[in-house]
């Protein structure tokens, strides 16, 4: 328990006793009213809030700790699952921990003294090479962030631009892609495609807190957010890295904080009448000429610079919209000048790379296990890219995947006599089965021959391999 309470503000009581047994329900020893205890609140004020008149409700923390809000937050944390933070607590252990210690945690939140723990550093590979750094909060801090998010989202979301689509209720990446397609169809075929350099790592805390202080009237919420931003990072080997800028990807609050910061850019683009879509830190503005695009690019450099953010010049461009991708899609012009959607080349390459990993012939797994893993991946991929107007591409991918699985079958059968027996028993004529068996080690070449008679499409349908086409 000591590791799970380290870092709390000085003067707060250290949790005592052993953890109680796990509970399947959220049982919190608190009044459903969410009223604050009658103690003096902390006088600590976020740096950026000095001299700023705050607007908005001042009882957001009471709303955050209400029972119904907490129950919804717990459900969301459970459904998201995720790995433990630095204290090792799992999602399954959270309910028992809350049952035993929520009263104290609640008191710290309501008095403004709650101190989050450090986040765990985790590096994940990026599709284009390199790594992306995630900051994994403890399960308890994810729960508290989720509770705050549910309250803040309803308070702040209505003020955001209608052109902002990322991580908002009722908004989606598909809507962003369709809006961009509409602009291109209307003749705005030049896109100002802006990529921000390490956005989540470069967010300036004082700038962000200044924007938050103008929208949030509850100083306790501001203090908790400031502490989340400034919580250090626990790297491999227990090395602590202090953080003076950035909002770690991995916490529930990070996308909302990004929208608060970048809303200022959205409002300026709206004021100037531009057609644009923004999804988190991806921003695309659609114009009718290269010259207009260059002017908008200069404007965006200035706007992002005022937020102490930098445009990644190597990845940003003013170009024809059909040459650029947006959220995994790109556009093409069909006969008659109709603008249609397709999966971007980069997204197709990433998908094929993943399928190759799953269907490697040296992983020692049965065909059923391989298909099960493919199914898990392909169902989600198909759902996201269902807007693509390219059925032929999906048909080609289906055949390519079946080709790889046929090659995997031959690899499993290995020897010529086994290959002959299996193919012949599955309906392949004796001469054809003998021909394939005679070159049994040429798995990829043979899998493109008459083997499809023995392993037809309906065979893979019976294995419940998803079809991308249709």
Short mmCIF file of C-alpha atoms in Angstrom, two decimals:
data_model
loop_
_atom_site.label_atom_id
_atom_site.label_comp_id
_atom_site.label_asym_id
_atom_site.label_seq_id
_atom_site.Cartn_x
_atom_site.Cartn_y
_atom_site.Cartn_z
CA UNK A 1 0.00 0.00 0.00
CA UNK A 2 2.89 2.33 0.63
CA UNK A 3 3.78 2.45 -3.07
CA UNK A 4 0.22 3.41 -3.90
CA UNK A 5 0.11 6.41 -1.59
CA UNK A 6 3.57 7.88 -2.14
CA UNK A 7 3.58 11.34 -3.56
CA UNK A 8 0.38 12.54 -1.87
CA UNK A 9 0.54 16.15 -0.73
CA UNK A 10 2.41 16.82 2.49
CA UNK A 11 0.18 16.67 5.54
CA UNK A 12 -2.33 14.22 4.07
CA UNK A 13 -2.93 10.99 5.95
CA UNK A 14 -1.13 7.88 4.67
CA UNK A 15 -3.46 4.99 3.85
CA UNK A 16 -3.38 2.21 6.43
CA UNK A 17 -4.27 -1.42 6.63
CA UNK A 18 -4.42 -4.18 4.11
CA UNK A 19 -6.47 -4.06 0.95
CA UNK A 20 -9.95 -5.55 1.40
CA UNK A 21 -11.28 -8.36 -0.80
CA UNK A 22 -12.25 -7.51 -4.36
CA UNK A 23 -15.81 -6.37 -4.93
CA UNK A 24 -17.81 -6.69 -8.12
CA UNK A 25 -19.61 -3.38 -7.49
CA UNK A 26 -18.57 0.14 -6.67
CA UNK A 27 -19.34 0.56 -2.98
CA UNK A 28 -18.24 3.99 -1.83
CA UNK A 29 -18.68 5.21 1.75
CA UNK A 30 -19.89 8.68 0.77
CA UNK A 31 -23.09 10.66 0.61
CA UNK A 32 -24.73 10.66 -2.80
CA UNK A 33 -25.08 14.47 -2.60
CA UNK A 34 -21.34 14.86 -3.20
CA UNK A 35 -21.12 17.69 -0.63
CA UNK A 36 -17.72 18.90 0.45
CA UNK A 37 -16.60 18.41 4.03
CA UNK A 38 -16.53 21.58 6.10
CA UNK A 39 -12.81 22.19 6.01
CA UNK A 40 -10.81 25.06 4.63
CA UNK A 41 -9.78 24.62 1.01
CA UNK A 42 -6.22 24.79 -0.15
CA UNK A 43 -5.10 28.26 -1.23
CA UNK A 44 -2.87 26.89 -3.97
CA UNK A 45 -3.72 28.50 -7.32
CA UNK A 46 -2.54 27.36 -10.75
CA UNK A 47 0.14 29.68 -12.05
CA UNK A 48 -1.74 30.61 -15.19
CA UNK A 49 -4.90 31.49 -13.27
CA UNK A 50 -3.43 34.48 -11.38
CA UNK A 51 -5.12 37.67 -12.44
CA UNK A 52 -7.66 35.81 -14.54
CA UNK A 53 -11.37 36.00 -13.84
CA UNK A 54 -12.67 32.47 -14.15
CA UNK A 55 -16.02 31.63 -15.70
CA UNK A 56 -18.10 28.49 -15.41
CA UNK A 57 -19.46 26.48 -12.50
CA UNK A 58 -17.59 26.38 -9.21
CA UNK A 59 -19.03 23.06 -8.05
CA UNK A 60 -17.48 20.82 -10.70
CA UNK A 61 -15.57 18.75 -8.16
CA UNK A 62 -18.80 18.02 -6.25
CA UNK A 63 -20.33 16.89 -9.55
CA UNK A 64 -17.29 14.72 -10.28
CA UNK A 65 -17.53 12.79 -6.99
CA UNK A 66 -21.25 12.08 -7.20
CA UNK A 67 -22.06 8.40 -7.02
CA UNK A 68 -23.68 8.10 -10.46
CA UNK A 69 -20.77 9.88 -12.13
CA UNK A 70 -18.26 7.64 -10.33
CA UNK A 71 -20.14 4.49 -11.29
CA UNK A 72 -20.06 5.54 -14.94
CA UNK A 73 -16.35 6.32 -14.66
CA UNK A 74 -15.65 2.91 -13.16
CA UNK A 75 -17.55 1.18 -15.97
CA UNK A 76 -15.53 3.07 -18.57
CA UNK A 77 -12.18 2.28 -16.91
CA UNK A 78 -13.15 -1.39 -16.73
CA UNK A 79 -14.21 -1.49 -20.39
CA UNK A 80 -10.99 0.24 -21.50
CA UNK A 81 -8.93 -2.27 -19.49
CA UNK A 82 -5.29 -1.26 -19.93
CA UNK A 83 -2.10 -2.12 -18.09
CA UNK A 84 -1.23 -1.13 -14.51
CA UNK A 85 0.64 2.07 -13.68
CA UNK A 86 3.71 2.38 -11.49
CA UNK A 87 1.94 0.92 -8.42
CA UNK A 88 1.03 -2.36 -10.12
CA UNK A 89 -2.68 -2.10 -9.34
CA UNK A 90 -4.84 -3.78 -12.01
CA UNK A 91 -8.28 -2.72 -13.20
CA UNK A 92 -9.74 -5.74 -11.44
CA UNK A 93 -8.34 -4.56 -8.09
CA UNK A 94 -9.71 -1.02 -8.34
CA UNK A 95 -13.17 -1.64 -6.82
CA UNK A 96 -11.75 -3.20 -3.66
CA UNK A 97 -9.27 -0.34 -3.29
CA UNK A 98 -12.02 2.25 -3.64
CA UNK A 99 -14.23 0.45 -1.15
CA UNK A 100 -11.54 0.68 1.50
CA UNK A 101 -10.08 4.13 0.79
CA UNK A 102 -12.54 6.25 -1.18
CA UNK A 103 -13.59 8.44 1.76
CA UNK A 104 -10.06 9.74 2.18
CA UNK A 105 -9.46 10.16 -1.56
CA UNK A 106 -12.77 12.02 -1.90
CA UNK A 107 -11.84 14.34 0.92
CA UNK A 108 -8.54 15.18 -0.75
CA UNK A 109 -10.31 15.92 -4.05
CA UNK A 110 -12.88 18.17 -2.41
CA UNK A 111 -10.27 20.11 -0.45
CA UNK A 112 -7.91 20.45 -3.39
CA UNK A 113 -5.07 18.43 -1.84
CA UNK A 114 -5.15 15.28 -3.97
CA UNK A 115 -1.73 14.46 -5.47
CA UNK A 116 -1.63 12.13 -8.50
CA UNK A 117 1.13 9.57 -8.81
CA UNK A 118 3.76 9.55 -11.52
CA UNK A 119 2.92 8.00 -14.86
CA UNK A 120 4.67 4.93 -16.24
CA UNK A 121 6.65 5.50 -19.41
CA UNK A 122 5.87 3.14 -22.27
CA UNK A 123 7.22 3.33 -25.82
CA UNK A 124 5.18 1.91 -28.70
CA UNK A 125 6.32 1.62 -32.33
CA UNK A 126 4.90 4.01 -34.91
CA UNK A 127 3.74 2.72 -38.30
CA UNK A 128 6.11 5.08 -40.09
CA UNK A 129 9.11 4.15 -37.96
CA UNK A 130 10.33 5.45 -34.63
CA UNK A 131 8.41 5.28 -31.37
CA UNK A 132 5.63 7.15 -29.61
CA UNK A 133 5.84 7.73 -25.88
CA UNK A 134 2.81 6.95 -23.76
CA UNK A 135 2.38 7.95 -20.13
CA UNK A 136 0.31 5.31 -18.32
CA UNK A 137 -1.34 6.69 -15.15
CA UNK A 138 -2.20 4.39 -12.29
CA UNK A 139 -5.63 2.77 -12.46
CA UNK A 140 -6.80 5.02 -9.61
CA UNK A 141 -5.69 8.14 -11.45
CA UNK A 142 -7.34 6.91 -14.65
CA UNK A 143 -10.56 6.53 -12.67
CA UNK A 144 -10.32 10.06 -11.24
CA UNK A 145 -9.43 11.53 -14.63
CA UNK A 146 -12.41 9.75 -16.20
CA UNK A 147 -14.73 11.13 -13.51
CA UNK A 148 -13.43 14.64 -14.17
CA UNK A 149 -13.63 14.15 -17.94
CA UNK A 150 -17.32 13.25 -17.80
CA UNK A 151 -18.10 16.47 -15.95
CA UNK A 152 -15.77 18.73 -17.91
CA UNK A 153 -16.85 17.39 -21.29
CA UNK A 154 -20.46 18.37 -20.69
CA UNK A 155 -19.28 21.76 -19.43
CA UNK A 156 -16.81 22.56 -22.23
CA UNK A 157 -17.78 20.60 -25.34
CA UNK A 158 -20.65 22.87 -26.41
CA UNK A 159 -18.21 25.76 -26.82
CA UNK A 160 -15.88 23.94 -29.22
CA UNK A 161 -15.87 24.53 -32.96
CA UNK A 162 -18.16 22.41 -35.12
CA UNK A 163 -15.09 21.73 -37.28
CA UNK A 164 -13.40 19.84 -34.41
CA UNK A 165 -14.12 16.09 -34.65
CA UNK A 166 -11.61 14.37 -32.38
CA UNK A 167 -12.64 12.66 -29.12
CA UNK A 168 -15.96 14.46 -28.80
CA UNK A 169 -19.44 13.05 -28.10
CA UNK A 170 -21.38 12.67 -31.34
CA UNK A 171 -18.29 13.34 -33.46
CA UNK A 172 -16.08 10.84 -35.30
CA UNK A 173 -13.20 10.38 -37.70
CA UNK A 174 -15.70 9.27 -40.37
CA UNK A 175 -17.52 12.59 -40.08
CA UNK A 176 -14.22 14.43 -40.48
CA UNK A 177 -13.35 12.46 -43.63
CA UNK A 178 -16.81 13.09 -45.14
CA UNK A 179 -16.59 16.82 -44.38
CA UNK A 180 -13.21 17.00 -46.10
CA UNK A 181 -14.59 15.08 -49.09
CA UNK A 182 -17.46 17.60 -49.34
CA UNK A 183 -15.02 20.54 -49.42
CA UNK A 184 -12.96 18.91 -52.16
CA UNK A 185 -16.10 18.14 -54.18
CA UNK A 186 -17.14 21.79 -53.89
CA UNK A 187 -13.92 22.84 -55.61
CA UNK A 188 -11.60 23.42 -52.66
CA UNK A 189 -9.05 20.98 -53.99
CA UNK A 190 -5.91 22.41 -52.40
CA UNK A 191 -5.29 21.32 -48.84
CA UNK A 192 -3.14 22.95 -46.19
CA UNK A 193 -2.11 19.79 -44.33
CA UNK A 194 -0.50 20.71 -41.00
CA UNK A 195 1.33 18.27 -38.75
CA UNK A 196 2.37 19.54 -35.33
CA UNK A 197 5.78 18.50 -34.10
CA UNK A 198 5.45 16.16 -31.09
CA UNK A 199 2.26 17.91 -30.05
CA UNK A 200 1.46 15.98 -26.87
CA UNK A 201 5.08 16.29 -25.74
CA UNK A 202 5.27 20.06 -26.41
CA UNK A 203 2.09 21.39 -24.80
CA UNK A 204 3.11 24.34 -22.62
CA UNK A 205 1.59 23.94 -19.17
CA UNK A 206 1.17 27.64 -18.45
CA UNK A 207 -0.46 28.34 -21.81
CA UNK A 208 -2.87 25.42 -21.39
CA UNK A 209 -3.73 26.32 -17.79
CA UNK A 210 -4.40 29.90 -18.88
CA UNK A 211 -6.96 28.68 -21.42
CA UNK A 212 -8.51 26.31 -18.89
CA UNK A 213 -8.75 29.03 -16.23
CA UNK A 214 -10.94 31.10 -18.57
CA UNK A 215 -13.43 28.24 -18.88
CA UNK A 216 -13.39 26.44 -15.53
CA UNK A 217 -14.63 28.18 -12.39
CA UNK A 218 -13.67 25.47 -9.90
CA UNK A 219 -10.14 26.13 -8.69
CA UNK A 220 -9.80 22.64 -7.21
CA UNK A 221 -10.29 21.09 -10.64
CA UNK A 222 -7.64 23.40 -12.07
CA UNK A 223 -5.22 22.39 -9.33
CA UNK A 224 -5.73 18.67 -9.94
CA UNK A 225 -5.24 19.12 -13.69
CA UNK A 226 -2.05 21.12 -13.08
CA UNK A 227 -0.74 18.31 -10.88
CA UNK A 228 -1.60 15.70 -13.49
CA UNK A 229 0.37 17.70 -16.03
CA UNK A 230 3.35 18.06 -13.72
CA UNK A 231 3.39 14.51 -12.36
CA UNK A 232 6.77 13.03 -13.21
CA UNK A 233 7.41 10.06 -15.48
CA UNK A 234 8.75 6.79 -14.11
CA UNK A 235 11.10 5.40 -16.76
CA UNK A 236 12.66 1.94 -17.00
CA UNK A 237 14.74 1.07 -13.97
CA UNK A 238 12.84 3.42 -11.65
CA UNK A 239 14.41 6.61 -13.02
CA UNK A 240 12.11 9.60 -12.44
CA UNK A 241 11.90 12.20 -15.20
CA UNK A 242 10.41 15.54 -14.17
CA UNK A 243 8.03 17.03 -16.70
CA UNK A 244 7.76 20.75 -17.44
CA UNK A 245 5.78 20.57 -20.67
CA UNK A 246 3.53 18.09 -22.45
CA UNK A 247 0.37 16.19 -21.62
CA UNK A 248 1.03 12.44 -21.64
CA UNK A 249 -0.90 10.30 -24.11
CA UNK A 250 -2.51 7.52 -22.14
CA UNK A 251 -4.72 9.43 -19.69
CA UNK A 252 -8.45 10.06 -20.28
CA UNK A 253 -8.09 13.83 -19.92
CA UNK A 254 -5.40 14.36 -22.58
CA UNK A 255 -7.69 14.57 -25.67
CA UNK A 256 -10.01 17.07 -23.96
CA UNK A 257 -7.05 19.23 -22.93
CA UNK A 258 -5.82 19.18 -26.54
CA UNK A 259 -9.21 20.39 -27.75
CA UNK A 260 -9.25 23.22 -25.19
CA UNK A 261 -5.80 24.40 -26.30
CA UNK A 262 -6.44 24.17 -30.06
CA UNK A 263 -9.94 25.63 -29.97
CA UNK A 264 -8.35 29.05 -30.24
CA UNK A 265 -6.97 28.12 -33.67
CA UNK A 266 -10.35 26.72 -34.73
CA UNK A 267 -12.14 29.93 -33.79
CA UNK A 268 -9.70 32.08 -35.76
CA UNK A 269 -10.12 29.88 -38.85
CA UNK A 270 -13.90 30.09 -38.45
CA UNK A 271 -13.72 33.87 -38.10
CA UNK A 272 -11.90 34.05 -41.44
CA UNK A 273 -14.46 31.79 -43.12
CA UNK A 274 -12.14 28.88 -43.88
CA UNK A 275 -13.28 25.35 -44.66
CA UNK A 276 -11.35 22.97 -42.44
CA UNK A 277 -11.46 19.85 -40.31
CA UNK A 278 -9.45 19.17 -37.17
CA UNK A 279 -9.13 15.83 -35.43
CA UNK A 280 -7.01 16.22 -32.27
CA UNK A 281 -3.69 17.64 -33.53
CA UNK A 282 -4.37 16.88 -37.23
CA UNK A 283 -5.60 19.99 -39.04
CA UNK A 284 -6.52 20.24 -42.74
CA UNK A 285 -7.71 23.49 -44.34
CA UNK A 286 -9.20 23.40 -47.87
CA UNK A 287 -8.75 26.30 -50.29
CA UNK A 288 -9.07 26.93 -54.04
CA UNK A 289 -5.54 27.96 -54.98
CA UNK A 290 -1.92 27.32 -54.11
CA UNK A 291 -1.42 30.99 -53.29
CA UNK A 292 -4.33 30.98 -50.84
CA UNK A 293 -2.92 27.80 -49.30
CA UNK A 294 0.46 29.42 -48.70
CA UNK A 295 -1.23 32.34 -46.95
CA UNK A 296 -3.17 29.96 -44.70
CA UNK A 297 0.02 28.04 -43.90
CA UNK A 298 1.67 31.26 -42.73
CA UNK A 299 -1.40 32.04 -40.62
CA UNK A 300 -1.31 28.61 -38.99
CA UNK A 301 2.39 28.90 -38.22
CA UNK A 302 1.63 32.15 -36.42
CA UNK A 303 -1.41 30.80 -34.56
CA UNK A 304 0.32 27.64 -33.39
CA UNK A 305 3.41 29.66 -32.51
CA UNK A 306 1.33 31.83 -30.17
CA UNK A 307 0.49 28.60 -28.31
CA UNK A 308 4.21 27.69 -28.24
CA UNK A 309 3.67 24.83 -30.67
CA UNK A 310 5.72 24.13 -33.76
CA UNK A 311 4.64 23.02 -37.22
CA UNK A 312 6.54 19.96 -38.47
CA UNK A 313 7.72 21.40 -41.78
CA UNK A 314 8.88 18.04 -43.16
CA UNK A 315 5.41 16.51 -42.81
CA UNK A 316 3.27 19.56 -43.55
CA UNK A 317 2.47 20.78 -47.05
CA UNK A 318 0.21 22.79 -49.33
CA UNK A 319 -0.77 20.31 -52.03
CA UNK A 320 -3.59 18.79 -54.04
CA UNK A 321 -6.00 17.14 -51.64
CA UNK A 322 -5.93 13.87 -53.59
CA UNK A 323 -2.20 13.58 -52.94
CA UNK A 324 -2.55 13.80 -49.16
CA UNK A 325 -4.13 11.48 -46.63
CA UNK A 326 -6.57 12.30 -43.88
CA UNK A 327 -7.16 9.92 -40.98
CA UNK A 328 -6.10 6.90 -43.03
CA UNK A 329 -8.16 7.84 -46.11
CA UNK A 330 -7.32 9.63 -49.35
CA UNK A 331 -9.44 10.88 -52.25
CA UNK A 332 -9.67 10.01 -55.92
CA UNK A 333 -11.70 11.50 -58.77
CA UNK A 334 -14.08 9.13 -60.55
CA UNK A 335 -15.52 9.69 -64.04
CA UNK A 336 -17.76 12.73 -64.08
CA UNK A 337 -15.58 14.57 -61.56
CA UNK A 338 -17.07 12.80 -58.55
CA UNK A 339 -14.71 12.81 -55.56
CA UNK A 340 -14.58 9.44 -53.80
CA UNK A 341 -12.82 7.92 -50.80
CA UNK A 342 -10.23 5.17 -50.64
CA UNK A 343 -7.83 3.68 -48.12
CA UNK A 344 -4.58 5.63 -48.20
CA UNK A 345 -1.47 3.90 -49.51
CA UNK A 346 0.23 4.15 -46.14
CA UNK A 347 -2.76 2.58 -44.38
CA UNK A 348 -2.84 -0.27 -46.92
CA UNK A 349 0.86 -0.93 -46.41
CA UNK A 350 0.40 -0.97 -42.62
CA UNK A 351 -2.50 -3.41 -42.96
CA UNK A 352 -0.52 -5.77 -45.20
CA UNK A 353 2.43 -5.62 -42.83
CA UNK A 354 0.19 -6.66 -39.95
CA UNK A 355 -1.37 -9.52 -41.95
CA UNK A 356 2.13 -10.77 -42.85
CA UNK A 357 3.03 -10.79 -39.16
CA UNK A 358 -0.06 -12.79 -38.26
CA UNK A 359 0.38 -15.31 -41.09
CA UNK A 360 4.11 -15.92 -40.72
CA UNK A 361 4.85 -19.54 -41.59
CA UNK A 362 7.33 -20.08 -38.77
CA UNK A 363 5.15 -19.23 -35.76
CA UNK A 364 4.07 -22.83 -35.13
CA UNK A 365 0.32 -22.23 -34.80
CA UNK A 366 -2.66 -24.04 -36.22
CA UNK A 367 -4.66 -22.58 -39.08
CA UNK A 368 -7.58 -22.05 -36.71
CA UNK A 369 -5.46 -19.96 -34.34
CA UNK A 370 -4.12 -17.86 -37.22
CA UNK A 371 -7.61 -17.23 -38.60
CA UNK A 372 -8.88 -16.27 -35.13
CA UNK A 373 -6.16 -13.63 -34.82
CA UNK A 374 -6.86 -12.41 -38.34
CA UNK A 375 -10.55 -12.18 -37.53
CA UNK A 376 -9.86 -10.04 -34.48
CA UNK A 377 -7.78 -7.61 -36.57
CA UNK A 378 -9.76 -7.58 -39.83
CA UNK A 379 -13.19 -6.98 -38.29
CA UNK A 380 -12.02 -3.69 -36.77
CA UNK A 381 -10.06 -2.71 -39.88
CA UNK A 382 -13.05 -3.35 -42.14
CA UNK A 383 -15.36 -1.34 -39.89
CA UNK A 384 -13.06 1.69 -39.90
CA UNK A 385 -12.45 1.63 -43.67
CA UNK A 386 -16.05 0.82 -44.66
CA UNK A 387 -16.35 4.30 -46.22
CA UNK A 388 -13.85 3.44 -48.97
CA UNK A 389 -15.36 3.43 -52.48
CA UNK A 390 -12.94 0.78 -53.79
CA UNK A 391 -14.53 -2.70 -53.80
CA UNK A 392 -11.89 -4.04 -56.21
CA UNK A 393 -9.13 -3.20 -53.74
CA UNK A 394 -10.92 -5.12 -51.00
CA UNK A 395 -11.50 -8.11 -53.31
CA UNK A 396 -7.78 -8.18 -54.16
CA UNK A 397 -6.91 -8.06 -50.46
CA UNK A 398 -9.29 -10.94 -49.74
CA UNK A 399 -7.61 -13.10 -52.38
CA UNK A 400 -4.14 -12.15 -51.15
CA UNK A 401 -5.03 -13.13 -47.57
CA UNK A 402 -6.44 -16.49 -48.71
CA UNK A 403 -3.28 -17.00 -50.79
CA UNK A 404 -1.16 -16.57 -47.65
CA UNK A 405 -3.34 -19.00 -45.70
CA UNK A 406 -3.07 -21.64 -48.45
CA UNK A 407 0.71 -21.26 -48.35
CA UNK A 408 0.54 -21.69 -44.57
CA UNK A 409 -1.40 -24.94 -45.04
CA UNK A 410 1.30 -26.30 -47.32
CA UNK A 411 3.96 -25.35 -44.79
CA UNK A 412 2.08 -27.25 -42.09
CA UNK A 413 1.81 -30.37 -44.29
CA UNK A 414 5.55 -30.10 -45.16
CA UNK A 415 6.29 -33.45 -46.87
CA UNK A 416 5.21 -34.42 -50.37
CA UNK A 417 3.21 -37.56 -49.37
CA UNK A 418 1.28 -35.58 -46.74
CA UNK A 419 0.59 -32.77 -49.22
CA UNK A 420 -0.64 -35.25 -51.80
CA UNK A 421 -2.90 -37.06 -49.31
CA UNK A 422 -4.45 -33.87 -47.92
CA UNK A 423 -5.07 -32.27 -51.31
CA UNK A 424 -6.45 -35.43 -52.89
CA UNK A 425 -8.78 -36.03 -49.93
CA UNK A 426 -10.09 -32.49 -50.34
CA UNK A 427 -11.12 -33.04 -53.96
CA UNK A 428 -8.03 -32.12 -55.98
CA UNK A 429 -7.48 -34.52 -58.94
CA UNK A 430 -4.68 -37.03 -58.46
CA UNK A 431 -2.45 -35.57 -61.19
CA UNK A 432 -2.77 -32.02 -59.85
CA UNK A 433 -2.17 -33.15 -56.26
CA UNK A 434 0.96 -35.01 -57.37
CA UNK A 435 2.21 -31.93 -59.24
CA UNK A 436 1.89 -29.74 -56.15
CA UNK A 437 3.39 -32.40 -53.86
CA UNK A 438 6.42 -32.78 -56.13
CA UNK A 439 7.35 -29.14 -55.42
CA UNK A 440 6.15 -29.11 -51.85
CA UNK A 441 8.76 -26.65 -50.55
CA UNK A 442 7.63 -23.90 -52.96
CA UNK A 443 4.74 -22.93 -50.68
CA UNK A 444 3.96 -19.49 -52.07
CA UNK A 445 4.21 -20.58 -55.73
CA UNK A 446 2.09 -23.68 -55.19
CA UNK A 447 -0.54 -21.82 -53.17
CA UNK A 448 -1.36 -19.79 -56.30
CA UNK A 449 -1.96 -22.91 -58.41
CA UNK A 450 -4.90 -25.35 -58.48
CA UNK A 451 -4.75 -25.71 -54.68
CA UNK A 452 -7.72 -23.32 -54.55
CA UNK A 453 -9.84 -26.30 -55.66
CA UNK A 454 -8.91 -28.15 -52.46
CA UNK A 455 -9.01 -24.99 -50.30
CA UNK A 456 -11.76 -22.88 -51.90
CA UNK A 457 -13.22 -19.63 -50.62
CA UNK A 458 -16.07 -21.45 -48.87
CA UNK A 459 -13.49 -23.36 -46.80
CA UNK A 460 -12.23 -20.06 -45.35
CA UNK A 461 -15.81 -18.89 -44.87
CA UNK A 462 -16.36 -21.98 -42.72
CA UNK A 463 -13.32 -20.95 -40.65
CA UNK A 464 -15.07 -17.57 -40.21
CA UNK A 465 -12.39 -15.58 -41.99
CA UNK A 466 -13.95 -12.14 -42.59
CA UNK A 467 -14.34 -10.93 -46.16
CA UNK A 468 -13.33 -7.31 -46.71
CA UNK A 469 -15.33 -7.02 -49.94
CA UNK A 470 -19.10 -7.01 -49.69
#
